[in-house]
XYZ file of C-alpha atoms in Angstrom:
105
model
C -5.657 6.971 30.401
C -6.253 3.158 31.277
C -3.552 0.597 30.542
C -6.098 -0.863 27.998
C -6.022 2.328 26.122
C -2.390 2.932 26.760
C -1.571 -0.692 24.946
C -3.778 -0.212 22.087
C -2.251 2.898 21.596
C 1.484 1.785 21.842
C 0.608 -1.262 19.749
C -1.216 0.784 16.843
C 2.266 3.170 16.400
C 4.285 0.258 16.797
C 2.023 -1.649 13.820
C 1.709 1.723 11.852
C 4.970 2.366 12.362
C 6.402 -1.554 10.896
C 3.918 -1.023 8.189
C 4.873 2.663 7.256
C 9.254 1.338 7.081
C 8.146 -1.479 5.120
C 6.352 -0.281 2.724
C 8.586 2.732 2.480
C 11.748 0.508 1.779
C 9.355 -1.400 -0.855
C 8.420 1.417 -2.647
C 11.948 3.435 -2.308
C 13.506 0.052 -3.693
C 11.010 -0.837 -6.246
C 11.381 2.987 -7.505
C 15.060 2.900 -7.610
C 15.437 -0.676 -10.043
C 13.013 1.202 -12.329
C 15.325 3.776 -12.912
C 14.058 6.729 -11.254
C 16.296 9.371 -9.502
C 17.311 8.874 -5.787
C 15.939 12.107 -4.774
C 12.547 11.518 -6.342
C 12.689 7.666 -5.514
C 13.113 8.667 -1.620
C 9.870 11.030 -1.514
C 7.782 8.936 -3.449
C 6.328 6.623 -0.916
C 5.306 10.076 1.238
C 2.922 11.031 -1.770
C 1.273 7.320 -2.224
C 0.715 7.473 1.699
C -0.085 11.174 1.375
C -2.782 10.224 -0.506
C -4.322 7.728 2.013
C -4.215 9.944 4.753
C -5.924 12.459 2.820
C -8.424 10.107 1.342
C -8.973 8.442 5.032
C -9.608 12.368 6.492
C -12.097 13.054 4.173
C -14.072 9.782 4.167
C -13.811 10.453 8.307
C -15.291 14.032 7.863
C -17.773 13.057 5.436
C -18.846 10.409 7.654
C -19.366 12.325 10.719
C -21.215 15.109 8.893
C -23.785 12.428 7.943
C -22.725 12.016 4.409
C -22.161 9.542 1.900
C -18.422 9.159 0.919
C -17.468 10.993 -1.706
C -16.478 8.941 -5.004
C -13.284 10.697 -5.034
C -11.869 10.062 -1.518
C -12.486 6.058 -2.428
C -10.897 6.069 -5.827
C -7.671 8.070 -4.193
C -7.645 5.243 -1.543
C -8.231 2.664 -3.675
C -5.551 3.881 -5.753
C -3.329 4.221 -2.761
C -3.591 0.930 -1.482
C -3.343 -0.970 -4.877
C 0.231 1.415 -5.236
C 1.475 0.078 -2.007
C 0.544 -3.405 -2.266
C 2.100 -3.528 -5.979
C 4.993 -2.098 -4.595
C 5.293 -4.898 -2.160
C 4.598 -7.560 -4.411
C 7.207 -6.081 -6.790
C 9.824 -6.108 -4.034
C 9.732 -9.495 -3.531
C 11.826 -12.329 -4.041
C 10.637 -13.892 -7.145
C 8.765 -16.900 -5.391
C 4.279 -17.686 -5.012
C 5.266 -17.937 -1.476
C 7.620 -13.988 -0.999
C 4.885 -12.490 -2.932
C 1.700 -13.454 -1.033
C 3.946 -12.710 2.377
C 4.851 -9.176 1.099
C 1.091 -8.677 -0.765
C -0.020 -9.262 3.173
C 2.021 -6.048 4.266
């Protein structure tokens, strides 16, 4: 392993790893002011981001079989990442400027 490779790595889990808390807390929070349950509120950020690593695994293994994405594994990410972002957005402060920080996350 070259230090190159061993700083890209560190800084990807560090990144994914930011990411993951934050949106986490986001969702968790944004879950919980709706009303829903703590014990459901808690879990539900593990099925949004369930469902973009299952949706990013299958675009990956269609790609490298030599086919085209399947409809299905876009819509789920699609789906995913407008979930997370909303999420975000909702946690926010109500201020333009909180919003388009936490849209960026």
């Amino acid at each position: 392993m070259t230090p190159t490779r061993l700083a890209r790595d560190v800084s990807t889990v560090a990144v994914a790893g930011i990411a993951a808390w934050s949106s986490w807390s986001h969702m968790v929070a944004v879950a919980l002011r709706f009303g829903e349950r703590p014990e459901v509120a808690y879990v539900l950020p593990l099925s949004v981001d369930g469902m973009l690593v299952v949706a990013s695994a299958a675009m990956v293994e269609d790609k490298r079989a030599g086919r085209r994405v399947r409809w299905s594994a876009r819509t789920a990410f699609a789906v995913g990442v407008a979930a997370s972002v909303a999420a975000n957005i909702a946690a926010a402060e109500p201020s333009l400027g909180a919003r388009i920080v936490a849209a960026c996350h």
